[in-house]
Coordinates of C-alpha atoms in Angstrom, one line a residue:
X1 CA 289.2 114.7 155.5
X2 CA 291.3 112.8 152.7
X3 CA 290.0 109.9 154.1
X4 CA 286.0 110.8 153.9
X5 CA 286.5 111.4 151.0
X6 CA 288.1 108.3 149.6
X7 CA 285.6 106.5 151.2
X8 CA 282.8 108.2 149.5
X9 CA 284.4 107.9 146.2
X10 CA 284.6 103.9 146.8
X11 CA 281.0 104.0 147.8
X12 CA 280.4 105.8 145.0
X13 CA 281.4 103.5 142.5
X14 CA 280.8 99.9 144.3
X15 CA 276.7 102.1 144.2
X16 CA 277.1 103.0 140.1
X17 CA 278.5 99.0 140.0
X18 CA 275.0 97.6 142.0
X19 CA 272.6 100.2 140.3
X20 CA 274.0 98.7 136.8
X21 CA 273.7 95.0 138.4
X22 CA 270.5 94.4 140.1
X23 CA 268.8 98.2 140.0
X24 CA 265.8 98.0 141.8
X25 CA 264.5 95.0 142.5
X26 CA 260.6 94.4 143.3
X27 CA 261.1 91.8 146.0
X28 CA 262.4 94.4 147.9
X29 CA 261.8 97.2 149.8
X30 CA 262.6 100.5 148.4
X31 CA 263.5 103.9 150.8
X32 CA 261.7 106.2 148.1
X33 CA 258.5 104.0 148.2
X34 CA 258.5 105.1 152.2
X35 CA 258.8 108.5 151.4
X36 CA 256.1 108.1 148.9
X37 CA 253.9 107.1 151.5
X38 CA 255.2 110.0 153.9
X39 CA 254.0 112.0 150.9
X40 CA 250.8 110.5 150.8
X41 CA 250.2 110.8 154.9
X42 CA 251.0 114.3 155.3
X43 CA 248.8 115.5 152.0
X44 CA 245.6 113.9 153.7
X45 CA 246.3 115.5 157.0
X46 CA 247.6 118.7 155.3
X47 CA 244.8 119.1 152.2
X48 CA 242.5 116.9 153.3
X49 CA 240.7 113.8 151.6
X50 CA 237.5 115.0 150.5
X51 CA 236.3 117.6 148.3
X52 CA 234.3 119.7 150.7
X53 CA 237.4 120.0 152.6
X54 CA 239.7 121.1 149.5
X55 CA 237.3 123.7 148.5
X56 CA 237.1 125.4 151.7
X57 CA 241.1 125.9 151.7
X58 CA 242.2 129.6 149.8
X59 CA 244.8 129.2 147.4
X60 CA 247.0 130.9 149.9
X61 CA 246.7 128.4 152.4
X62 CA 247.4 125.6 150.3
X63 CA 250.4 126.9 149.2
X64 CA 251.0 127.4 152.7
X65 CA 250.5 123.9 153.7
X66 CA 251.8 122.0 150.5
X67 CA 255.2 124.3 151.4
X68 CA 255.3 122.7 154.8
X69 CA 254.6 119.7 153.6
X70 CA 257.6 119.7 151.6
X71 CA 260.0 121.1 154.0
X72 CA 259.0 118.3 156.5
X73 CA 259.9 115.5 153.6
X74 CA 263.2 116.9 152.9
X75 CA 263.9 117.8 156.7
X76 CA 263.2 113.9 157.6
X77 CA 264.5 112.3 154.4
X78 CA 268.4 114.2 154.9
X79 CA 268.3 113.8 158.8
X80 CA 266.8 109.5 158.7
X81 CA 269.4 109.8 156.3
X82 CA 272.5 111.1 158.2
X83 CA 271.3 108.9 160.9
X84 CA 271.9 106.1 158.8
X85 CA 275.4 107.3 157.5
X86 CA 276.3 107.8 161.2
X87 CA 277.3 103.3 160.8
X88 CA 281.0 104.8 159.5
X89 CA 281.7 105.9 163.3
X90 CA 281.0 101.9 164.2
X91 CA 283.4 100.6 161.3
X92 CA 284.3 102.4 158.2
X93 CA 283.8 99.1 156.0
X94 CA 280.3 98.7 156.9
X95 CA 280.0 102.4 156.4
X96 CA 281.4 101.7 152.7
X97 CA 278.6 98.7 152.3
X98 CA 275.6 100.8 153.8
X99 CA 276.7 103.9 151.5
X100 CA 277.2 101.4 148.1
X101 CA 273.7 100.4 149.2
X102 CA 272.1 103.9 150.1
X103 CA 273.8 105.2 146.4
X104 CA 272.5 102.2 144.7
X105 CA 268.9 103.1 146.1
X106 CA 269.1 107.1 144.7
X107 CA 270.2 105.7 140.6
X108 CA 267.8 104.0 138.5
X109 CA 269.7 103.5 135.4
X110 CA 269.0 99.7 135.7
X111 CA 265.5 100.2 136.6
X112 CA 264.8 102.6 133.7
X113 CA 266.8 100.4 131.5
X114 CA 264.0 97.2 132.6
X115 CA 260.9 99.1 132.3
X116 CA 261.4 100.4 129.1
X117 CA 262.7 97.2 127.3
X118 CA 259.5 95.5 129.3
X119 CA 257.8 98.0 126.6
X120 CA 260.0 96.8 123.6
X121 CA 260.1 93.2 124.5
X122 CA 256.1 93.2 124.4
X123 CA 256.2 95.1 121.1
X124 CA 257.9 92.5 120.0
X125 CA 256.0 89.6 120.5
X126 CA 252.7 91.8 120.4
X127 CA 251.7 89.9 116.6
X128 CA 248.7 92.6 116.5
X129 CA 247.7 92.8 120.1
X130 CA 248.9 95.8 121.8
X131 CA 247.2 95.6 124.8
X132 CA 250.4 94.1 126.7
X133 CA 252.6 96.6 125.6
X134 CA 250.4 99.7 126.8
X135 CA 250.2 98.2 129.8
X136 CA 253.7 98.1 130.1
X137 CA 254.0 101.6 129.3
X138 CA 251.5 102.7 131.5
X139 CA 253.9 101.6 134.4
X140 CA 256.4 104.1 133.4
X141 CA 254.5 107.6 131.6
X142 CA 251.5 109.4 133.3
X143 CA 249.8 110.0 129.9
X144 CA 246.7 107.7 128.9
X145 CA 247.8 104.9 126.7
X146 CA 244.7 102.8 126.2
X147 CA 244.6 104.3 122.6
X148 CA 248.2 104.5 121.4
X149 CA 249.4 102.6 118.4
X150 CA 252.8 101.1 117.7
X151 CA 255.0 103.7 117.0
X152 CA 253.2 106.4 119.3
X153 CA 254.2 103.7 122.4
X154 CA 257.7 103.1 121.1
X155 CA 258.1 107.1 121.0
X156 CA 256.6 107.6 124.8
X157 CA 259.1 104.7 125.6
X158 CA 261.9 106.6 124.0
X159 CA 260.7 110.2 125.5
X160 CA 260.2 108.6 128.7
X161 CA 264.3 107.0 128.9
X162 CA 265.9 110.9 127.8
X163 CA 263.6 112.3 130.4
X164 CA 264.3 110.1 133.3
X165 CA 268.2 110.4 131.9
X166 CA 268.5 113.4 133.6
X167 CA 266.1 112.9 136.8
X168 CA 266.5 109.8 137.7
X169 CA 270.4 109.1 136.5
X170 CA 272.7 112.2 135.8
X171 CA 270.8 114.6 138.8
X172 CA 270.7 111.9 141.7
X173 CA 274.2 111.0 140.6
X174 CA 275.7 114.8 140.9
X175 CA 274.0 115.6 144.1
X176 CA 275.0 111.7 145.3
X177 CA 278.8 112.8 144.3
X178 CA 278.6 116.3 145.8
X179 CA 276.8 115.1 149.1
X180 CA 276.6 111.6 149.8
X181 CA 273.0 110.2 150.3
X182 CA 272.0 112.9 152.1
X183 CA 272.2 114.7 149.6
X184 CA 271.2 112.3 146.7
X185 CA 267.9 111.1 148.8
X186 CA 266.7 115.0 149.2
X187 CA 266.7 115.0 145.4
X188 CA 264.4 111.8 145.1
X189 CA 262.5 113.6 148.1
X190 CA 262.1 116.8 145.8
X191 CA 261.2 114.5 142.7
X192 CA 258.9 112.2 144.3
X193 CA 257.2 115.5 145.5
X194 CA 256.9 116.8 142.2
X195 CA 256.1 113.6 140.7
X196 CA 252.7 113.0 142.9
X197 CA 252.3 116.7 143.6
X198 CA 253.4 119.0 140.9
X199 CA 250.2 118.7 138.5
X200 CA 248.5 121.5 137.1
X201 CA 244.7 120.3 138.0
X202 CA 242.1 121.8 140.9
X203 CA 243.9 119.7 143.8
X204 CA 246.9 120.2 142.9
X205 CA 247.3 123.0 141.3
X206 CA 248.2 125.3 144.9
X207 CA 248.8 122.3 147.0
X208 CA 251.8 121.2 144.7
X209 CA 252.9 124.5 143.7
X210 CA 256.1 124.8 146.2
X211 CA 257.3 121.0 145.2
X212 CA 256.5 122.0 141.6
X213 CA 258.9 125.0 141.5
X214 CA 261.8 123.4 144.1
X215 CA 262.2 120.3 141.2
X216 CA 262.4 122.9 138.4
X217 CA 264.9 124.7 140.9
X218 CA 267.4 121.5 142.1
X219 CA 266.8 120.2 138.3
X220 CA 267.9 123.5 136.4
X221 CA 271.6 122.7 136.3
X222 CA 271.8 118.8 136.6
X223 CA 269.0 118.6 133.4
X224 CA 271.5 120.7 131.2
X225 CA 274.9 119.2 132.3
X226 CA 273.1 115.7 130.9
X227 CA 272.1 117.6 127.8
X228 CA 275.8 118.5 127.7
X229 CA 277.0 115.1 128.7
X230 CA 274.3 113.7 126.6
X231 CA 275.4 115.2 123.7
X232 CA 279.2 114.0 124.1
X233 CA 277.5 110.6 124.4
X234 CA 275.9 110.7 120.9
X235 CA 279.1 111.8 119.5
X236 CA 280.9 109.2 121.1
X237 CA 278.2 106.4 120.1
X238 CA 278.5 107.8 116.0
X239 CA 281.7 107.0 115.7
X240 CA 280.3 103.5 115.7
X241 CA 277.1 103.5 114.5
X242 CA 274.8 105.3 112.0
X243 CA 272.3 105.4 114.7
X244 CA 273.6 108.4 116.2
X245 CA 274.7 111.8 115.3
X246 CA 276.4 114.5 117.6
X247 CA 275.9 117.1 115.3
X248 CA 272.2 117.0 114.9
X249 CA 272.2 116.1 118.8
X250 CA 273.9 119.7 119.9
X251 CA 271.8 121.2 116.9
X252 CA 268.2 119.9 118.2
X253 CA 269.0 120.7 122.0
X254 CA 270.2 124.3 120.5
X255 CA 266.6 124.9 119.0
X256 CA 264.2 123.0 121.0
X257 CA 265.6 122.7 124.5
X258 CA 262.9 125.1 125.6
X259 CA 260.0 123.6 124.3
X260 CA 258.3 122.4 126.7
X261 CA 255.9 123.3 129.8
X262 CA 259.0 122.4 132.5
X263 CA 262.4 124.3 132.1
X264 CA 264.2 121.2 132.1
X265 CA 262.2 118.2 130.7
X266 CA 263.1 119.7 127.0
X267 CA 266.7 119.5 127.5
X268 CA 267.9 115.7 127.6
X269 CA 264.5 114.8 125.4
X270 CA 265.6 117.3 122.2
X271 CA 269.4 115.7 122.5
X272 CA 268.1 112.4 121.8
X273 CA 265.5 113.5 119.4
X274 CA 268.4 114.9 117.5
X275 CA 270.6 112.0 117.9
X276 CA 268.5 109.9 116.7
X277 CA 266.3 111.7 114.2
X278 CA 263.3 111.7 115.7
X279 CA 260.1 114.1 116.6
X280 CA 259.1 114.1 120.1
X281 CA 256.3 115.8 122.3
X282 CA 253.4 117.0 120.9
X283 CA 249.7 116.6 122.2
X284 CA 249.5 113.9 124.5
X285 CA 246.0 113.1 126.7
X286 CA 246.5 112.8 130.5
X287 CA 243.7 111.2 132.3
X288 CA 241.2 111.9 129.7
X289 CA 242.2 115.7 129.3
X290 CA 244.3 116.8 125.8
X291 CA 247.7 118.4 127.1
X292 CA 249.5 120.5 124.5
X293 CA 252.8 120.1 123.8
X294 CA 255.6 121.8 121.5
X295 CA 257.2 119.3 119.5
X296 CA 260.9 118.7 119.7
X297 CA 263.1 117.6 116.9
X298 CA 262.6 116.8 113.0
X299 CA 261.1 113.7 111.7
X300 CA 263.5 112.7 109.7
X301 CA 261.9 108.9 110.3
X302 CA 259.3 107.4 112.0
X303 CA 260.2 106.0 115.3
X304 CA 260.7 102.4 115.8
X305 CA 260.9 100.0 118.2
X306 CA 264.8 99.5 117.9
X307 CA 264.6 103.2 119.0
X308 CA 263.9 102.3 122.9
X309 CA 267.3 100.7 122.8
X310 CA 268.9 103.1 120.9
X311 CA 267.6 105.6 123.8
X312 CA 269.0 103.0 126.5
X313 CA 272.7 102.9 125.0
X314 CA 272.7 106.6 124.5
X315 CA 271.2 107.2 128.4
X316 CA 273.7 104.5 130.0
X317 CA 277.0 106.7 127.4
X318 CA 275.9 109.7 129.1
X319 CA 276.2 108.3 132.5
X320 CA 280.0 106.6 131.9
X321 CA 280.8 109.9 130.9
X322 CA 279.5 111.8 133.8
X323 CA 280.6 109.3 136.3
X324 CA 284.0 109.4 134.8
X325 CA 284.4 113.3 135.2
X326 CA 283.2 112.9 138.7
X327 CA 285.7 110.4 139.8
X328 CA 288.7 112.6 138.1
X329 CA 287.5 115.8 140.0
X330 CA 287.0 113.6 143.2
X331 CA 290.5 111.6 142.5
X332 CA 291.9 115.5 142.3
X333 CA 290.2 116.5 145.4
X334 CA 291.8 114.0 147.5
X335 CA 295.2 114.8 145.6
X336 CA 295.0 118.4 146.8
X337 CA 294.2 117.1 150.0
X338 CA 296.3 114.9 150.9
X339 CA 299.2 117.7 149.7
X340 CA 297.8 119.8 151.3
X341 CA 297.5 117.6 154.8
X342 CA 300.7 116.0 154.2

């Protein structure tokens, strides 16, 4: 048992060291884009493709069917996934390689890191033209950006990094540490579920509703540990720079961490409004239809586009914190183990 579980903490970190090196890159293949498409296949079978056919469904039913849609995602994500594991009974280093690999997959630190400074680095060289910038952002938000100026894309850059802090960093790095890929691959099941399900619109609206609520579920804790961790990390990142304050950080989060739509979305994105002194939310248009938003934090400035790296530092602080807690309660489990096994 000791021995499992040193072997999942090396895999661990050799998967937190290859997520910060290369991420994700585009040349190749990525598990979660397969399960997008598993997504995709099972809501035409499973809704339909046409309109006629959408209509004639109750809501009932499509709650029905976008339930077991879900459950048949998440049943053949974790057991594709255990399969996969299985490589440790045929040698344990290759076990350790495919795990490093499987855990680099589940965290997009890197990733969320490059897409968002694709945003700054094209605000910076836009000299007027903002058309290249949008774009960029467009890659990364679901809101319609045709329209935004400067600051309102550096802000949806900086929303957009303490969001994705906690889903797509601090969450698939607890349920990575707690159950392997297994575990860490249902939660970018779940996400991915929510992400092309979970909208509030006429096709969606019953259809999505189960992946909806099971990501507000498997997010509820993870989302406010990185509001926690978060929060250390902008204390941490004051002591050296002005940039950051802890106080206003934990102050923010107190006030604001509800306001918004989600239970958890609020959370990480009021601990960087406060760290940094921003205001964030508010009405946003998603495919052509105004959304209303609380706001969240004070405007104590206007944002700017140093702010998408000031977001960037502040989400990679509250990850070496977190990982550094999980390896010391890890590093005690196999203590206890071993004198316990001894």
């Amino acid at each position: 048992m000791k021995e499992l579980v040193l072997y999942h903490t090396i895999s661990l970190g050799l998967g937190i060291i290859l997520d910060q090196i290369i991420g994700d890159p585009h040349s190749m293949p990525h598990p979660i884009r397969l399960v997008g498409n598993l997504i995709s296949f099972l809501e035409k079978r499973l809704l339909g493709s046409d309109d006629s056919s959408i209509k004639a469904r109750t809501p009932k039913e499509k709650r029905g069917r976008g339930a077991l849609l879900w459950f048949i995602v998440v049943l053949t994500v974790m057991i594709v996934t255990f399969l996969i594991m299985l490589t440790y009974m045929l040698n344990i280093y290759l076990g350790i390689v495919v795990e490093s690999i499987l855990t680099c997959y589940i965290l997009a630190a890197r990733s969320l890191c490059r897409e968002s400074m694709a945003v700054y680095k094209e605000l910076k060289t836009a000299g007027g033209d903002l058309s290249s910038a949008r774009y960029a952002l467009s890659m990364i938000v679901g809101r319609d950006t045709q329209s935004l100026d400067e600051e309102e894309i550096a802000k949806a850059a900086v929303e957009t990094v303490a969001e994705n802090t906690s889903d797509g960093v601090i969450a698939p790095l607890i349920y990575t540490a707690i159950g392997g890929p297994v575990l860490g691959f249902m939660y970018k099941a779940i996400n991915t579920m929510d992400s092309m399900l979970g909208y509030k619109n006429e096709r969606y609206e019953d259809f999505g509703f189960f992946a909806a609520k099971a990501d507000d579920v498997v997010n509820f804790i993870p989302s406010r540990l990185s509001a926690v961790f978060m929060i250390a990390g902008s204390a941490m990142l004051g002591l050296f720079s002005k940039d950051y304050s802890g106080k206003k950080a934990w102050e923010i989060w107190r006030r604001d961490r509800l306001n918004h739509n989600s239970p958890n979305s609020a959370q990480t994105e009021s601990v960087c409004a406060g760290a940094l002194g921003l205001r964030l939310g508010g009405t946003h248009l998603y495919k052509g239809v105004v959304v209303e938003k609380p706001t969240i934090g004070d405007e104590t400035r206007k944002t700017e586009i140093q702010d998408i790296k000031r977001s960037n530092r502040l989400m990679f602080m509250t990850e070496a914190l977190m990982a550094i807690v999980i390896f010391i309660i890890l590093g005690l489990i196999f203590f206890v183990l071993s004198k316990c096994l001894y």
